[in-house]
Short mmCIF file of C-alpha atoms in Angstrom, two decimals:
data_model
loop_
_atom_site.label_atom_id
_atom_site.label_comp_id
_atom_site.label_asym_id
_atom_site.label_seq_id
_atom_site.Cartn_x
_atom_site.Cartn_y
_atom_site.Cartn_z
CA MET Y 588 64.74 74.55 33.97
CA GLU Y 589 66.60 73.14 31.02
CA SER Y 590 65.40 73.38 27.44
CA SER Y 591 65.95 70.63 24.88
CA SER Y 592 65.77 72.93 21.85
CA ALA Y 593 68.92 73.26 19.77
CA ALA Y 594 69.52 76.33 17.64
CA SER Y 595 72.45 78.42 16.58
CA GLY Y 596 73.62 81.98 16.90
CA GLY Y 597 71.01 84.45 18.08
CA SER Y 598 68.38 81.78 18.65
CA THR Y 599 70.65 79.96 21.07
CA ARG Y 600 71.46 83.16 22.94
CA ARG Y 601 67.80 84.14 23.13
CA GLU Y 602 66.85 80.71 24.42
CA ALA Y 603 69.57 80.98 27.08
CA THR Y 604 68.17 84.38 28.13
CA ARG Y 605 64.63 83.04 28.28
CA GLN Y 606 65.94 80.14 30.34
CA LYS Y 607 67.42 82.56 32.89
CA LEU Y 608 64.14 84.47 33.02
CA TYR Y 609 62.18 81.25 33.60
CA GLU Y 610 64.52 80.31 36.45
CA ALA Y 611 64.26 83.75 38.03
CA ALA Y 612 60.50 83.95 37.68
CA VAL Y 613 59.75 80.50 39.06
CA THR Y 614 61.98 81.06 42.08
CA LEU Y 615 60.60 84.49 42.92
CA ILE Y 616 56.96 83.59 42.37
CA ALA Y 617 57.37 80.47 44.51
CA GLU Y 618 58.89 82.63 47.26
CA GLN Y 619 56.47 85.57 47.29
CA GLY Y 620 53.56 84.94 44.92
CA PHE Y 621 52.72 86.14 41.43
CA SER Y 622 51.18 89.49 42.36
CA ALA Y 623 54.02 90.49 44.67
CA THR Y 624 56.72 89.67 42.14
CA THR Y 625 57.73 92.54 39.86
CA VAL Y 626 59.37 92.56 36.46
CA ASP Y 627 62.24 94.55 38.00
CA GLU Y 628 62.87 91.74 40.48
CA ILE Y 629 62.76 89.09 37.77
CA ALA Y 630 65.25 91.04 35.68
CA GLU Y 631 67.56 91.58 38.65
CA ARG Y 632 67.44 87.91 39.67
CA ALA Y 633 68.15 86.85 36.07
CA GLY Y 634 71.01 89.34 35.74
CA VAL Y 635 69.52 91.14 32.75
CA ALA Y 636 68.10 94.58 32.00
CA LYS Y 637 64.39 95.16 32.52
CA GLY Y 638 64.02 95.81 28.80
CA THR Y 639 65.29 92.31 28.11
CA VAL Y 640 62.27 90.88 29.90
CA TYR Y 641 59.89 92.83 27.67
CA TYR Y 642 61.92 91.98 24.59
CA ASN Y 643 61.27 88.30 25.24
CA PHE Y 644 57.81 88.50 26.83
CA ALA Y 645 55.09 91.11 26.37
CA SER Y 646 54.26 91.14 30.09
CA LYS Y 647 54.76 89.37 33.38
CA SER Y 648 51.60 87.37 32.72
CA VAL Y 649 52.87 86.23 29.34
CA LEU Y 650 56.17 85.23 30.92
CA PHE Y 651 54.36 83.12 33.50
CA GLU Y 652 52.11 81.56 30.86
CA GLU Y 653 55.13 80.59 28.79
CA LEU Y 654 56.82 79.28 31.92
CA LEU Y 655 53.88 76.94 32.45
CA ARG Y 656 54.05 75.78 28.83
CA HIS Y 657 57.78 75.21 29.09
CA GLY Y 658 57.72 73.34 32.39
CA VAL Y 659 54.77 71.07 31.65
CA GLY Y 660 56.27 70.45 28.22
CA LEU Y 661 59.42 69.13 29.87
CA LEU Y 662 57.35 66.92 32.17
CA THR Y 663 55.34 65.59 29.23
CA ALA Y 664 58.51 64.80 27.29
CA SER Y 665 59.92 62.96 30.33
CA LEU Y 666 56.79 60.83 30.66
CA ARG Y 667 56.71 60.03 26.95
CA GLU Y 668 60.40 59.09 26.87
CA ALA Y 669 59.93 56.77 29.86
CA ALA Y 670 57.04 54.97 28.15
CA GLU Y 671 58.89 54.67 24.86
CA ARG Y 672 62.05 53.40 26.53
CA THR Y 673 60.05 50.71 28.32
CA ALA Y 674 58.38 49.68 25.07
CA ARG Y 675 61.74 49.36 23.31
CA ALA Y 676 62.94 47.12 26.15
CA GLY Y 677 59.90 44.87 25.74
CA GLY Y 678 58.30 45.83 29.04
CA SER Y 679 54.61 45.59 29.91
CA LYS Y 680 52.21 48.51 30.14
CA VAL Y 681 52.42 48.29 33.93
CA ASP Y 682 56.18 48.58 33.56
CA ALA Y 683 55.64 51.65 31.38
CA LEU Y 684 53.38 53.27 33.98
CA ASP Y 685 55.91 52.47 36.68
CA ALA Y 686 58.68 54.05 34.59
CA MET Y 687 56.49 57.12 34.12
CA VAL Y 688 55.91 57.36 37.88
CA ARG Y 689 59.65 57.41 38.39
CA ALA Y 690 60.16 59.94 35.59
CA GLY Y 691 57.59 62.19 37.25
CA LEU Y 692 59.34 61.93 40.61
CA VAL Y 693 62.71 62.71 39.01
CA PHE Y 694 61.21 65.78 37.32
CA ILE Y 695 59.59 67.03 40.52
CA ASP Y 696 62.76 66.42 42.52
CA ARG Y 697 64.67 68.47 39.96
CA TYR Y 698 62.13 71.29 39.66
CA PRO Y 699 60.33 71.54 43.03
CA SER Y 700 59.52 75.26 42.78
CA PHE Y 701 57.89 74.84 39.39
CA THR Y 702 55.86 71.88 40.63
CA GLN Y 703 54.58 73.84 43.61
CA LEU Y 704 53.48 76.67 41.32
CA TYR Y 705 51.87 74.30 38.85
CA VAL Y 706 49.83 72.49 41.50
CA ALA Y 707 48.76 75.78 43.08
CA GLU Y 708 47.63 77.21 39.75
CA LEU Y 709 45.53 74.13 38.97
CA TRP Y 710 43.16 75.19 41.74
CA ARG Y 711 42.77 78.80 40.60
CA THR Y 712 40.13 79.58 37.99
CA ASN Y 713 40.48 83.36 37.67
CA ARG Y 714 43.88 83.53 36.01
CA ALA Y 715 44.43 84.80 32.48
CA TRP Y 716 46.44 81.69 31.67
CA GLN Y 717 43.88 79.15 32.96
CA SER Y 718 42.97 77.92 29.47
CA THR Y 719 46.65 77.46 28.62
CA LEU Y 720 47.20 75.54 31.85
CA MET Y 721 44.32 73.19 31.03
CA VAL Y 722 45.75 72.52 27.56
CA VAL Y 723 49.27 71.71 28.76
CA ARG Y 724 47.91 69.64 31.67
CA GLN Y 725 45.93 67.53 29.22
CA GLN Y 726 49.05 66.99 27.11
CA ALA Y 727 50.79 65.39 30.09
CA VAL Y 728 47.74 63.33 31.09
CA ALA Y 729 47.25 62.21 27.49
CA VAL Y 730 50.61 60.42 27.52
CA VAL Y 731 49.42 58.30 30.45
CA GLU Y 732 46.04 57.79 28.79
CA GLY Y 733 47.79 56.41 25.72
CA VAL Y 734 49.58 53.73 27.74
CA LEU Y 735 46.38 52.80 29.57
CA ARG Y 736 44.42 52.47 26.32
CA GLU Y 737 47.14 50.28 24.81
CA GLY Y 738 46.97 48.11 27.94
CA VAL Y 739 43.19 47.79 27.60
CA ASP Y 740 43.51 46.93 23.90
CA ASN Y 741 46.05 44.15 24.51
CA GLY Y 742 44.13 42.72 27.46
CA GLU Y 743 46.62 43.71 30.15
CA PHE Y 744 44.13 46.08 31.78
CA SER Y 745 40.40 45.64 32.39
CA GLU Y 746 38.04 47.17 29.86
CA GLU Y 747 36.09 48.55 32.82
CA ILE Y 748 38.71 51.10 33.84
CA ASP Y 749 37.90 54.75 33.25
CA VAL Y 750 40.95 55.70 31.21
CA PRO Y 751 40.77 59.54 31.47
CA LEU Y 752 40.06 59.51 35.20
CA THR Y 753 42.66 56.83 35.92
CA ALA Y 754 45.30 58.75 33.98
CA ALA Y 755 44.49 61.97 35.84
CA ALA Y 756 44.57 60.07 39.15
CA LEU Y 757 48.02 58.61 38.41
CA VAL Y 758 49.45 62.02 37.50
CA GLY Y 759 47.83 63.56 40.57
CA MET Y 760 49.17 60.78 42.78
CA VAL Y 761 52.72 61.45 41.70
CA LEU Y 762 52.39 65.23 42.11
CA VAL Y 763 50.83 65.12 45.57
CA ALA Y 764 53.04 62.28 46.86
CA ALA Y 765 56.17 64.05 45.66
CA LEU Y 766 55.22 67.35 47.25
CA ASP Y 767 54.38 65.57 50.50
CA TRP Y 768 57.76 63.81 50.31
CA GLN Y 769 59.66 67.04 49.81
CA SER Y 770 57.72 69.01 52.42
CA PHE Y 771 57.25 66.47 55.21
CA GLN Y 772 59.52 63.48 54.55
CA PRO Y 773 62.65 64.94 52.95
CA GLU Y 774 64.85 62.31 54.57
CA ARG Y 775 63.41 59.66 52.24
CA SER Y 776 65.25 58.90 49.01
CA LEU Y 777 63.73 59.09 45.56
CA ASP Y 778 64.16 55.32 45.24
CA ASP Y 779 62.24 54.80 48.47
CA VAL Y 780 59.34 57.00 47.39
CA HIS Y 781 59.25 55.37 43.96
CA ALA Y 782 59.15 51.92 45.54
CA ALA Y 783 56.16 52.90 47.68
CA LEU Y 784 54.23 54.28 44.69
CA SER Y 785 55.25 51.27 42.61
CA ARG Y 786 53.69 48.92 45.15
CA LEU Y 787 50.50 50.97 45.06
CA LEU Y 788 50.46 50.98 41.26
CA GLN Y 789 50.92 47.24 41.07
CA GLY Y 790 48.25 46.48 43.67
CA ARG Y 791 50.63 45.10 46.27
CA VAL Y 792 49.34 46.99 49.30
CA SER Y 793 46.62 44.67 50.60
CA GLY Y 794 48.91 41.95 51.98
CA SER Y 795 47.46 39.32 49.65
CA ARG Y 796 49.71 37.52 47.20
#
């Protein structure tokens, strides 16, 4: 998973190392689960010494917690950029939500292993990183909430909508639909899946015009 941070010298090298560790960890944990994955395996998959893992992260749990922060942070940035780009182009709030749906699909298509882990962890309540997961999840949902609230304020959306629940539902729709696409309908293109979700978002599924 790519990082957008820019630094020089040692910071750049350390970020590159952390990036390799994120990639190794997310792949291994997706393949065999968190408990079964060892630090030795992560180090070997990343092509670094075991000590390098502990130099960057205090433990395997800390590595996974930071992986969640990193991945959801990238998703959040993608959603925010999509909304801002639509606003600069003069689009509506529905257009912004549609752009965010596509941005979410693009992210999930690019990072399927991370998405599978993220969705799985949302349903577990006994993990040490559960509070961190809830915080980063809310950061992503909050971007969608912001667009919905702006739409309510300018009259584009009904004042009766439940903004927090609607935002969570939209994010959940994209996550579940994308995982279903990748697992059971891989022959479909991203454009095709986006078009289907776009019709749902814009209320064009009933047959009425």
